[in-house]
């Protein structure tokens, strides 16, 4: 009776030369009820919001291990198991210990004030830092000649502290803008050229915003994943290593510095606006001191493997990733203090589990192997995926692609998808083939200004040189009266990162099934093709590697 009933709901699929009919038949076994059951467990109150490093998260990780074992996935973590230990660190600045002194060209020493003139980012590796160095102004601070920003040419910054006037180019994609806007990106450019520090001035920041950043660094701090020996592995805020001091100067402080150098800051900004080269050594020197405190915790990535069928290609891997963590608990709102994260990202994990089960049931596995990677600490700054790409449990050169599932937002029937980031590589053609087979439209990112391609775990694979994508809902609908863009906006405003993101009637479970089907076909096509996915020639993210 159940089998006959199920048959009425088979998705109408379109066969193709690259997708065998047997595969199209198999993906019809993807079951929205199983997806719902996974979400129900992961978003249950007893997991207390699955915050990385806390007992509720470990319950979620144990659940994933149990599911992998039931499916027959091979362990692909550390020590022959499914888990990879991830070391997390929160660092906070001690404002009472901070000092910063400028020695101006006249010889005058000028002491600056914390939270008014300067802020420091807590160092992710050291509790005490002292520095004393010359200064170099490096314009916008970019080493990106592929978009005509080469601010480090003709200046020697080795052993010096660079001053950056933050100016993100307008004529580049939002993904590139956000990548360039991360503090660690500017610090990476500086470290590449031998600098020991980076101080950034945001010319549009108000004094109130500047003071609030100082408060944030002392009260909330920054998060990083660190190696077992305590070296920074991943953090969007701080690079550590060669960079001994990172932080910001207020507009007022930079104006005073430049005035002492005989440079008009307003005129300098206008030149930068016009794209002129403005980098130059400064006569002033800078010295200072600060201290940080650490709180360390242990969390886990959970990794299972489906081994490929080809004797050579099975040594290469296609990864399905999804973040398992959420925000934990907070102040009660209408009596509810648990951030259950049903949409974000129990739903993405649930879809990935159904994809894994489908692969496990295939009689003939694809040529390449599949890794199912449930990562920790995405909500703390993509730290679990950053740890994995730094310490992969398989050889990094043998990872060919990452397909990330993060908050698909299953609020309506799925009729169109937006493969975030696929346009940067050959993966776009793969997505188009997969979508065609399940009668889905493919559209560009409907919210390009959000820069979402570099805001979830696929970003760390991109930085490691691995083509990646993240499939989100498209907004095209057969029924124009259903304004999905507006519906998603209303939902996000009311529920995103709020205690109200619970298991409720907002879910359209049939959409989860179709979402899992198209993601399965994307990875299957990659795993079957002897040619590895490749970056588009000259693409920003190819050249960035």
Short mmCIF file of C-alpha atoms in Angstrom, two decimals:
data_model
loop_
_atom_site.label_atom_id
_atom_site.label_comp_id
_atom_site.label_asym_id
_atom_site.label_seq_id
_atom_site.Cartn_x
_atom_site.Cartn_y
_atom_site.Cartn_z
CA UNK A 1 0.00 0.00 0.00
CA UNK A 2 2.76 2.42 0.90
CA UNK A 3 4.72 1.64 -2.26
CA UNK A 4 1.71 2.19 -4.49
CA UNK A 5 0.85 5.44 -2.74
CA UNK A 6 4.44 6.66 -3.03
CA UNK A 7 4.45 5.98 -6.74
CA UNK A 8 1.78 8.60 -7.31
CA UNK A 9 4.25 11.28 -6.23
CA UNK A 10 7.20 10.47 -8.45
CA UNK A 11 8.80 13.62 -9.82
CA UNK A 12 8.67 13.91 -13.58
CA UNK A 13 12.33 13.70 -14.56
CA UNK A 14 14.10 14.33 -17.83
CA UNK A 15 16.73 11.81 -18.84
CA UNK A 16 19.99 13.04 -20.27
CA UNK A 17 23.09 11.56 -21.83
CA UNK A 18 25.06 12.12 -18.61
CA UNK A 19 22.43 11.01 -16.09
CA UNK A 20 21.37 7.35 -16.38
CA UNK A 21 17.71 6.49 -15.94
CA UNK A 22 18.65 4.37 -12.94
CA UNK A 23 19.91 7.51 -11.15
CA UNK A 24 16.76 9.44 -11.97
CA UNK A 25 14.75 6.55 -10.56
CA UNK A 26 16.91 6.43 -7.42
CA UNK A 27 16.47 10.10 -6.54
CA UNK A 28 12.74 9.52 -6.42
CA UNK A 29 13.41 7.61 -3.21
CA UNK A 30 14.51 10.86 -1.54
CA UNK A 31 11.88 11.27 1.14
CA UNK A 32 10.62 14.55 2.57
CA UNK A 33 9.46 12.69 5.70
CA UNK A 34 13.05 11.69 6.50
CA UNK A 35 14.18 15.28 5.92
CA UNK A 36 11.50 16.46 8.34
CA UNK A 37 12.52 13.85 10.93
CA UNK A 38 16.16 15.00 10.82
CA UNK A 39 15.09 18.63 11.27
CA UNK A 40 12.80 17.62 14.14
CA UNK A 41 15.69 16.04 16.04
CA UNK A 42 18.31 18.70 15.31
CA UNK A 43 15.97 21.59 16.15
CA UNK A 44 14.64 20.01 19.34
CA UNK A 45 14.92 22.04 22.54
CA UNK A 46 17.03 19.32 24.18
CA UNK A 47 19.95 20.26 21.88
CA UNK A 48 19.85 23.82 23.29
CA UNK A 49 20.58 25.51 19.98
CA UNK A 50 23.58 23.35 18.94
CA UNK A 51 26.17 25.98 19.85
CA UNK A 52 29.68 24.91 18.86
CA UNK A 53 31.67 23.53 21.76
CA UNK A 54 28.65 22.96 24.00
CA UNK A 55 26.91 19.67 24.98
CA UNK A 56 23.94 20.29 22.67
CA UNK A 57 26.26 20.49 19.69
CA UNK A 58 27.91 17.21 20.70
CA UNK A 59 24.44 15.62 20.77
CA UNK A 60 23.95 16.82 17.19
CA UNK A 61 27.36 15.46 16.15
CA UNK A 62 26.56 12.11 17.79
CA UNK A 63 23.29 12.02 15.85
CA UNK A 64 25.13 12.53 12.56
CA UNK A 65 27.58 9.76 13.44
CA UNK A 66 24.66 7.45 14.19
CA UNK A 67 23.05 8.29 10.85
CA UNK A 68 26.30 7.72 8.94
CA UNK A 69 26.70 4.32 10.59
CA UNK A 70 23.11 3.33 9.76
CA UNK A 71 23.64 4.34 6.13
CA UNK A 72 26.95 2.51 5.88
CA UNK A 73 29.14 5.56 5.25
CA UNK A 74 32.79 4.94 5.95
CA UNK A 75 34.44 7.04 8.66
CA UNK A 76 36.55 9.84 7.18
CA UNK A 77 37.49 11.86 10.23
CA UNK A 78 40.53 11.47 12.47
CA UNK A 79 41.88 8.35 14.15
CA UNK A 80 39.71 6.05 12.06
CA UNK A 81 36.47 7.68 13.24
CA UNK A 82 33.87 10.10 11.95
CA UNK A 83 34.95 13.11 14.03
CA UNK A 84 37.58 15.77 13.43
CA UNK A 85 38.52 17.74 16.52
CA UNK A 86 38.27 21.50 15.94
CA UNK A 87 39.91 23.83 18.43
CA UNK A 88 38.08 27.13 18.89
CA UNK A 89 39.29 30.25 20.65
CA UNK A 90 37.60 33.47 21.69
CA UNK A 91 40.05 36.34 22.27
CA UNK A 92 39.17 39.57 24.07
CA UNK A 93 41.19 42.74 24.33
CA UNK A 94 42.02 44.17 27.77
CA UNK A 95 41.43 47.89 27.12
CA UNK A 96 43.17 49.00 30.31
CA UNK A 97 46.44 47.55 28.93
CA UNK A 98 46.34 49.23 25.53
CA UNK A 99 48.64 52.06 24.51
CA UNK A 100 49.54 53.62 21.18
CA UNK A 101 52.09 56.37 20.60
CA UNK A 102 52.96 58.19 17.39
CA UNK A 103 56.42 59.68 17.00
CA UNK A 104 55.77 62.44 14.46
CA UNK A 105 58.31 63.81 11.93
CA UNK A 106 58.98 66.76 14.26
CA UNK A 107 60.01 64.34 17.01
CA UNK A 108 56.87 65.06 19.02
CA UNK A 109 55.36 62.00 20.69
CA UNK A 110 51.59 61.87 20.64
CA UNK A 111 49.70 59.38 22.82
CA UNK A 112 46.38 58.21 21.35
CA UNK A 113 43.24 57.22 23.23
CA UNK A 114 41.64 53.75 23.07
CA UNK A 115 38.15 53.80 21.57
CA UNK A 116 38.53 57.41 20.41
CA UNK A 117 41.68 57.41 18.29
CA UNK A 118 42.44 53.69 17.85
CA UNK A 119 41.24 50.13 18.39
CA UNK A 120 43.16 46.86 18.35
CA UNK A 121 41.82 43.49 17.31
CA UNK A 122 42.65 40.90 19.98
CA UNK A 123 45.58 38.74 18.89
CA UNK A 124 44.42 35.13 18.37
CA UNK A 125 47.78 33.63 19.37
CA UNK A 126 49.40 35.92 21.95
CA UNK A 127 48.33 37.30 25.32
CA UNK A 128 50.85 40.17 25.20
CA UNK A 129 52.11 42.16 22.21
CA UNK A 130 54.63 45.02 22.02
CA UNK A 131 55.52 46.75 18.75
CA UNK A 132 57.67 49.62 17.53
CA UNK A 133 57.97 50.18 13.79
CA UNK A 134 58.04 52.64 10.88
CA UNK A 135 54.82 53.34 9.00
CA UNK A 136 53.79 53.14 5.35
CA UNK A 137 50.54 54.39 3.83
CA UNK A 138 49.28 51.83 1.29
CA UNK A 139 46.10 53.42 -0.06
CA UNK A 140 43.21 50.95 -0.01
CA UNK A 141 45.64 48.19 0.93
CA UNK A 142 44.88 45.77 -1.92
CA UNK A 143 47.26 43.50 -3.79
CA UNK A 144 44.80 42.69 -6.59
CA UNK A 145 46.29 43.68 -9.95
CA UNK A 146 43.58 41.62 -11.66
CA UNK A 147 41.14 44.45 -10.78
CA UNK A 148 43.73 47.23 -11.14
CA UNK A 149 44.48 47.64 -7.43
CA UNK A 150 48.18 47.16 -6.73
CA UNK A 151 48.75 49.30 -3.67
CA UNK A 152 51.94 47.55 -2.58
CA UNK A 153 53.97 48.27 -5.70
CA UNK A 154 56.95 50.57 -5.28
CA UNK A 155 56.80 50.60 -1.47
CA UNK A 156 58.80 48.57 1.04
CA UNK A 157 56.63 47.48 3.98
CA UNK A 158 58.84 44.73 5.39
CA UNK A 159 58.93 44.95 9.19
CA UNK A 160 56.64 48.00 9.10
CA UNK A 161 53.04 48.82 9.99
CA UNK A 162 50.81 49.77 7.10
CA UNK A 163 48.03 52.33 7.26
CA UNK A 164 45.02 51.67 5.05
CA UNK A 165 42.28 54.09 4.00
CA UNK A 166 39.38 51.72 3.42
CA UNK A 167 37.99 52.08 -0.10
CA UNK A 168 36.24 49.09 -1.68
CA UNK A 169 36.06 49.37 -5.49
CA UNK A 170 32.53 49.94 -6.77
CA UNK A 171 32.91 48.31 -10.18
CA UNK A 172 33.34 44.72 -8.96
CA UNK A 173 30.87 42.00 -7.99
CA UNK A 174 29.43 42.03 -4.47
CA UNK A 175 31.19 38.73 -3.73
CA UNK A 176 34.53 40.36 -4.49
CA UNK A 177 33.63 43.46 -2.47
CA UNK A 178 32.82 41.44 0.61
CA UNK A 179 35.95 39.30 0.21
CA UNK A 180 38.04 42.47 0.08
CA UNK A 181 36.16 43.92 3.04
CA UNK A 182 37.13 41.18 5.50
CA UNK A 183 39.86 42.44 7.85
CA UNK A 184 41.83 39.20 7.41
CA UNK A 185 42.00 39.83 3.64
CA UNK A 186 43.75 43.18 4.13
CA UNK A 187 46.05 41.57 6.69
CA UNK A 188 46.87 38.75 4.27
CA UNK A 189 47.99 41.24 1.63
CA UNK A 190 50.14 43.05 4.19
CA UNK A 191 51.71 39.86 5.54
CA UNK A 192 52.52 38.71 2.01
CA UNK A 193 54.74 41.77 1.65
CA UNK A 194 56.36 41.42 5.07
CA UNK A 195 54.40 43.96 7.13
CA UNK A 196 53.94 43.31 10.85
CA UNK A 197 50.77 45.33 11.32
CA UNK A 198 47.70 46.83 9.65
CA UNK A 199 45.71 49.83 10.87
CA UNK A 200 42.61 50.62 8.84
CA UNK A 201 40.71 53.89 8.74
CA UNK A 202 37.12 53.78 7.51
CA UNK A 203 36.63 57.28 6.18
CA UNK A 204 32.84 57.01 6.46
CA UNK A 205 32.71 55.76 10.08
CA UNK A 206 31.20 57.97 12.76
CA UNK A 207 32.87 58.34 16.17
CA UNK A 208 29.96 56.38 17.69
CA UNK A 209 30.57 53.40 15.40
CA UNK A 210 34.27 53.57 16.11
CA UNK A 211 33.71 53.47 19.87
CA UNK A 212 31.27 50.59 19.51
CA UNK A 213 33.91 48.51 17.71
CA UNK A 214 36.27 49.07 20.64
CA UNK A 215 33.57 47.94 23.05
CA UNK A 216 32.87 44.88 20.94
CA UNK A 217 36.53 43.79 20.98
CA UNK A 218 36.64 44.02 24.76
CA UNK A 219 33.21 42.53 25.60
CA UNK A 220 32.63 39.99 22.81
CA UNK A 221 36.10 39.62 21.32
CA UNK A 222 36.86 37.73 18.12
CA UNK A 223 36.62 34.06 17.26
CA UNK A 224 39.21 31.88 15.57
CA UNK A 225 39.98 28.25 15.06
CA UNK A 226 43.49 27.39 16.18
CA UNK A 227 45.85 24.48 15.72
CA UNK A 228 46.63 22.07 18.54
CA UNK A 229 49.75 24.15 19.20
CA UNK A 230 47.73 27.39 19.38
CA UNK A 231 48.45 28.93 15.96
CA UNK A 232 45.61 30.75 14.22
CA UNK A 233 43.98 28.62 11.52
CA UNK A 234 40.85 30.51 10.47
CA UNK A 235 39.30 33.86 11.35
CA UNK A 236 37.81 36.65 9.25
CA UNK A 237 38.92 39.23 11.81
CA UNK A 238 42.56 38.41 12.57
CA UNK A 239 45.42 36.79 10.68
CA UNK A 240 47.88 36.36 13.53
CA UNK A 241 51.28 34.99 12.55
CA UNK A 242 53.42 37.77 11.11
CA UNK A 243 50.73 40.35 11.80
CA UNK A 244 51.45 41.48 15.36
CA UNK A 245 48.99 44.36 15.46
CA UNK A 246 45.73 44.80 13.58
CA UNK A 247 43.02 47.30 14.21
CA UNK A 248 41.83 50.74 13.26
CA UNK A 249 42.52 54.44 13.40
CA UNK A 250 39.69 56.95 13.66
CA UNK A 251 39.29 59.58 10.96
CA UNK A 252 40.36 62.22 13.48
CA UNK A 253 43.54 60.33 14.35
CA UNK A 254 44.47 59.75 10.72
CA UNK A 255 43.84 63.40 9.89
CA UNK A 256 46.25 64.46 12.65
CA UNK A 257 48.86 61.94 11.49
CA UNK A 258 48.64 63.04 7.87
CA UNK A 259 48.69 66.71 8.82
CA UNK A 260 51.96 66.12 10.66
CA UNK A 261 53.22 64.44 7.47
CA UNK A 262 52.20 67.46 5.38
CA UNK A 263 49.45 65.50 3.63
CA UNK A 264 45.81 66.63 3.32
CA UNK A 265 43.59 63.63 4.06
CA UNK A 266 40.62 64.98 2.08
CA UNK A 267 42.76 65.41 -1.02
CA UNK A 268 44.20 61.94 -0.53
CA UNK A 269 40.70 60.47 -0.34
CA UNK A 270 39.69 62.19 -3.58
CA UNK A 271 42.72 60.72 -5.35
CA UNK A 272 41.82 57.30 -4.03
CA UNK A 273 38.26 57.81 -5.28
CA UNK A 274 39.66 58.50 -8.75
CA UNK A 275 41.69 55.31 -8.63
CA UNK A 276 45.06 57.06 -8.42
CA UNK A 277 48.08 55.40 -6.85
CA UNK A 278 48.70 57.06 -3.47
CA UNK A 279 50.93 54.63 -1.53
CA UNK A 280 53.96 56.22 0.14
CA UNK A 281 56.27 55.78 3.14
CA UNK A 282 55.58 57.96 6.17
CA UNK A 283 58.16 59.69 8.32
CA UNK A 284 56.26 58.94 11.54
CA UNK A 285 56.84 55.87 13.67
CA UNK A 286 54.40 53.99 15.85
CA UNK A 287 54.74 51.99 19.06
CA UNK A 288 52.32 50.35 21.41
CA UNK A 289 51.27 47.57 23.73
CA UNK A 290 48.16 45.47 24.29
CA UNK A 291 47.06 42.31 26.02
CA UNK A 292 44.40 39.69 25.23
CA UNK A 293 42.63 36.97 27.17
CA UNK A 294 41.64 33.59 25.71
CA UNK A 295 38.73 31.20 26.18
CA UNK A 296 39.31 27.86 24.45
CA UNK A 297 36.84 25.12 23.58
CA UNK A 298 36.72 21.90 21.61
CA UNK A 299 34.17 21.11 18.92
CA UNK A 300 33.88 18.68 16.02
CA UNK A 301 33.44 18.36 12.28
CA UNK A 302 31.65 15.12 11.33
CA UNK A 303 32.85 13.39 8.15
CA UNK A 304 31.62 10.30 6.34
CA UNK A 305 32.65 8.81 3.01
CA UNK A 306 31.07 7.00 0.06
CA UNK A 307 33.92 5.39 -1.86
CA UNK A 308 33.91 5.80 -5.64
CA UNK A 309 33.91 2.94 -8.11
CA UNK A 310 36.78 3.94 -10.40
CA UNK A 311 40.19 2.60 -9.38
CA UNK A 312 41.88 5.97 -10.03
CA UNK A 313 39.15 8.57 -9.64
CA UNK A 314 38.01 7.18 -6.27
CA UNK A 315 41.10 8.86 -4.84
CA UNK A 316 39.47 12.21 -5.65
CA UNK A 317 36.59 13.70 -3.67
CA UNK A 318 33.43 15.72 -4.16
CA UNK A 319 32.31 17.25 -0.87
CA UNK A 320 28.80 17.92 0.38
CA UNK A 321 29.12 20.35 3.28
CA UNK A 322 26.59 21.83 5.69
CA UNK A 323 27.02 23.58 9.02
CA UNK A 324 25.66 21.70 12.00
CA UNK A 325 25.93 24.46 14.60
CA UNK A 326 23.63 27.31 15.53
CA UNK A 327 23.54 30.06 18.17
CA UNK A 328 22.76 28.22 21.40
CA UNK A 329 20.70 30.06 24.01
CA UNK A 330 20.14 33.69 24.90
CA UNK A 331 17.83 36.06 26.71
CA UNK A 332 14.22 34.81 26.71
CA UNK A 333 11.86 36.25 24.11
CA UNK A 334 8.23 35.52 25.02
CA UNK A 335 9.54 32.81 27.31
CA UNK A 336 11.75 31.14 24.66
CA UNK A 337 15.53 31.34 25.05
CA UNK A 338 16.62 28.59 22.61
CA UNK A 339 17.86 29.39 19.11
CA UNK A 340 16.76 26.11 17.56
CA UNK A 341 17.94 26.94 14.03
CA UNK A 342 15.39 24.77 12.23
CA UNK A 343 15.86 26.53 8.90
CA UNK A 344 19.40 27.64 9.75
CA UNK A 345 20.74 25.06 9.32
CA UNK A 346 18.99 21.91 10.45
CA UNK A 347 17.23 21.93 7.07
CA UNK A 348 20.50 22.02 5.12
CA UNK A 349 21.97 19.21 7.21
CA UNK A 350 18.80 17.15 6.79
CA UNK A 351 18.93 17.51 3.00
CA UNK A 352 22.61 16.50 2.98
CA UNK A 353 21.79 13.42 5.06
CA UNK A 354 19.16 12.36 2.53
CA UNK A 355 21.69 12.86 -0.25
CA UNK A 356 24.15 10.67 1.64
CA UNK A 357 21.51 7.95 2.16
CA UNK A 358 20.70 7.99 -1.55
CA UNK A 359 24.36 7.53 -2.48
CA UNK A 360 24.71 4.74 0.07
CA UNK A 361 21.82 2.87 -1.58
CA UNK A 362 23.21 3.10 -5.12
CA UNK A 363 24.13 -0.30 -6.48
CA UNK A 364 26.78 1.30 -8.69
CA UNK A 365 28.62 4.14 -7.03
CA UNK A 366 29.93 7.12 -9.03
CA UNK A 367 33.55 7.18 -10.15
CA UNK A 368 34.80 9.68 -7.60
CA UNK A 369 34.32 9.40 -3.87
CA UNK A 370 31.90 11.57 -1.91
CA UNK A 371 32.64 13.19 1.45
CA UNK A 372 29.79 14.34 3.66
CA UNK A 373 31.17 17.09 5.88
CA UNK A 374 29.02 18.53 8.66
CA UNK A 375 31.03 21.43 10.01
CA UNK A 376 31.05 23.25 13.30
CA UNK A 377 31.30 26.96 14.18
CA UNK A 378 29.93 28.46 10.97
CA UNK A 379 28.01 30.91 13.11
CA UNK A 380 31.28 31.92 14.80
CA UNK A 381 32.84 32.91 11.46
CA UNK A 382 33.10 29.83 9.19
CA UNK A 383 35.64 28.33 11.58
CA UNK A 384 34.92 24.62 11.16
CA UNK A 385 35.21 24.68 7.38
CA UNK A 386 38.32 26.84 7.71
CA UNK A 387 39.82 24.24 10.01
CA UNK A 388 38.97 21.44 7.58
CA UNK A 389 40.52 23.18 4.58
CA UNK A 390 43.65 23.83 6.65
CA UNK A 391 43.78 20.26 7.95
CA UNK A 392 41.75 18.18 5.50
CA UNK A 393 41.30 14.51 6.37
CA UNK A 394 41.95 13.66 2.71
CA UNK A 395 44.71 15.19 0.54
CA UNK A 396 43.64 18.74 -0.36
CA UNK A 397 44.86 18.41 -3.95
CA UNK A 398 42.41 15.52 -4.39
CA UNK A 399 39.31 17.57 -3.43
CA UNK A 400 37.72 18.62 -6.72
CA UNK A 401 34.61 20.56 -5.59
CA UNK A 402 32.44 21.58 -2.63
CA UNK A 403 28.65 21.76 -2.71
CA UNK A 404 27.39 23.57 0.36
CA UNK A 405 23.85 23.49 1.73
CA UNK A 406 23.13 26.34 4.12
CA UNK A 407 19.58 27.38 5.00
CA UNK A 408 17.76 26.56 1.77
CA UNK A 409 14.76 28.42 3.30
CA UNK A 410 12.04 25.93 2.38
CA UNK A 411 9.14 28.38 2.42
CA UNK A 412 7.50 27.64 -0.95
CA UNK A 413 7.51 25.06 -3.72
CA UNK A 414 10.92 24.94 -5.40
CA UNK A 415 10.72 25.98 -9.04
CA UNK A 416 13.98 27.84 -9.56
CA UNK A 417 17.48 27.75 -8.08
CA UNK A 418 20.29 30.27 -7.80
CA UNK A 419 23.67 28.47 -7.68
CA UNK A 420 25.74 31.04 -5.78
CA UNK A 421 29.29 31.14 -7.08
CA UNK A 422 28.81 28.65 -9.90
CA UNK A 423 29.35 31.42 -12.44
CA UNK A 424 33.01 31.60 -11.38
CA UNK A 425 33.78 28.08 -12.62
CA UNK A 426 32.73 25.22 -14.86
CA UNK A 427 30.22 24.23 -12.18
CA UNK A 428 27.56 26.42 -13.78
CA UNK A 429 27.15 24.00 -16.69
CA UNK A 430 26.87 21.13 -14.23
CA UNK A 431 24.11 22.93 -12.34
CA UNK A 432 22.22 23.64 -15.55
CA UNK A 433 22.33 19.96 -16.51
CA UNK A 434 21.18 18.84 -13.07
CA UNK A 435 18.40 21.43 -12.86
CA UNK A 436 17.07 20.50 -16.29
CA UNK A 437 16.70 16.88 -15.19
CA UNK A 438 14.38 17.86 -12.33
CA UNK A 439 12.55 20.63 -14.21
CA UNK A 440 14.06 23.56 -12.34
CA UNK A 441 14.94 26.94 -13.74
CA UNK A 442 18.41 28.36 -13.09
CA UNK A 443 18.74 32.06 -12.42
CA UNK A 444 21.53 34.39 -11.29
CA UNK A 445 21.83 35.35 -7.64
CA UNK A 446 18.59 37.26 -6.99
CA UNK A 447 20.24 39.20 -4.14
CA UNK A 448 23.70 39.99 -5.57
CA UNK A 449 24.33 42.89 -3.18
CA UNK A 450 24.32 40.44 -0.26
CA UNK A 451 27.60 38.81 -1.36
CA UNK A 452 26.33 35.45 -0.09
CA UNK A 453 28.91 33.40 -1.99
CA UNK A 454 31.60 34.49 0.49
CA UNK A 455 29.40 34.32 3.61
CA UNK A 456 29.04 30.59 4.12
CA UNK A 457 31.30 27.56 4.32
CA UNK A 458 31.96 27.23 0.58
CA UNK A 459 34.08 30.40 0.92
CA UNK A 460 36.86 28.53 2.70
CA UNK A 461 37.03 26.01 -0.14
CA UNK A 462 37.20 28.88 -2.62
CA UNK A 463 40.12 30.41 -0.69
CA UNK A 464 41.80 26.99 -0.83
CA UNK A 465 41.52 27.02 -4.63
CA UNK A 466 38.65 24.51 -4.83
CA UNK A 467 35.65 25.35 -7.06
CA UNK A 468 32.53 25.55 -4.91
CA UNK A 469 28.90 26.62 -4.92
CA UNK A 470 25.91 27.05 -2.67
CA UNK A 471 22.46 26.38 -4.11
CA UNK A 472 19.81 28.83 -2.90
CA UNK A 473 16.19 29.38 -3.90
CA UNK A 474 15.58 31.33 -7.04
CA UNK A 475 12.64 33.73 -7.01
CA UNK A 476 11.15 32.84 -10.40
CA UNK A 477 7.69 31.34 -9.90
CA UNK A 478 5.08 29.91 -12.24
CA UNK A 479 2.55 31.91 -10.22
CA UNK A 480 3.60 35.59 -10.34
CA UNK A 481 1.11 36.38 -7.57
CA UNK A 482 3.41 34.54 -5.12
CA UNK A 483 6.11 37.12 -4.49
CA UNK A 484 8.74 34.78 -3.08
CA UNK A 485 11.34 37.52 -2.68
CA UNK A 486 8.97 39.44 -0.42
CA UNK A 487 7.97 36.28 1.45
CA UNK A 488 11.62 35.42 2.17
CA UNK A 489 12.33 38.98 3.28
CA UNK A 490 9.40 38.95 5.69
CA UNK A 491 10.48 35.59 7.08
CA UNK A 492 14.11 36.66 7.51
CA UNK A 493 13.16 39.91 9.25
CA UNK A 494 10.98 38.00 11.69
CA UNK A 495 12.97 34.79 12.23
CA UNK A 496 16.59 34.82 10.98
CA UNK A 497 18.93 34.27 13.95
CA UNK A 498 15.97 34.54 16.30
CA UNK A 499 14.41 32.09 18.75
CA UNK A 500 11.40 31.83 16.43
CA UNK A 501 13.36 29.76 13.87
CA UNK A 502 11.61 26.60 15.06
CA UNK A 503 10.10 23.51 13.46
CA UNK A 504 6.67 24.84 12.46
CA UNK A 505 4.28 25.06 9.55
CA UNK A 506 6.52 27.47 7.63
CA UNK A 507 8.27 24.50 5.97
CA UNK A 508 7.30 23.20 2.54
CA UNK A 509 8.79 19.72 2.83
CA UNK A 510 8.31 18.78 -0.82
CA UNK A 511 10.71 21.62 -1.65
CA UNK A 512 13.30 20.02 0.62
CA UNK A 513 12.98 16.82 -1.38
CA UNK A 514 13.50 18.61 -4.68
CA UNK A 515 16.36 20.63 -3.23
CA UNK A 516 18.09 17.39 -2.19
CA UNK A 517 17.47 15.89 -5.63
CA UNK A 518 19.12 18.71 -7.56
CA UNK A 519 22.09 18.86 -5.17
CA UNK A 520 22.52 15.10 -5.52
CA UNK A 521 22.58 15.37 -9.32
CA UNK A 522 25.13 18.19 -9.20
CA UNK A 523 27.56 16.10 -7.16
CA UNK A 524 26.83 12.98 -9.22
CA UNK A 525 27.69 14.74 -12.49
CA UNK A 526 30.94 16.06 -10.98
CA UNK A 527 31.82 12.65 -9.57
CA UNK A 528 31.23 10.94 -12.91
CA UNK A 529 33.11 13.36 -15.15
CA UNK A 530 36.80 12.43 -15.58
CA UNK A 531 37.59 16.14 -16.03
CA UNK A 532 37.88 18.07 -12.78
CA UNK A 533 35.86 21.27 -12.34
CA UNK A 534 37.91 24.33 -13.19
CA UNK A 535 37.84 28.06 -12.53
CA UNK A 536 36.93 30.26 -15.44
CA UNK A 537 40.12 31.58 -16.98
CA UNK A 538 40.98 34.96 -15.52
CA UNK A 539 38.18 34.88 -12.93
CA UNK A 540 38.93 36.87 -9.79
CA UNK A 541 38.82 33.82 -7.55
CA UNK A 542 41.05 31.82 -9.88
CA UNK A 543 43.65 34.57 -9.95
CA UNK A 544 43.37 35.06 -6.17
CA UNK A 545 44.71 31.56 -5.46
#
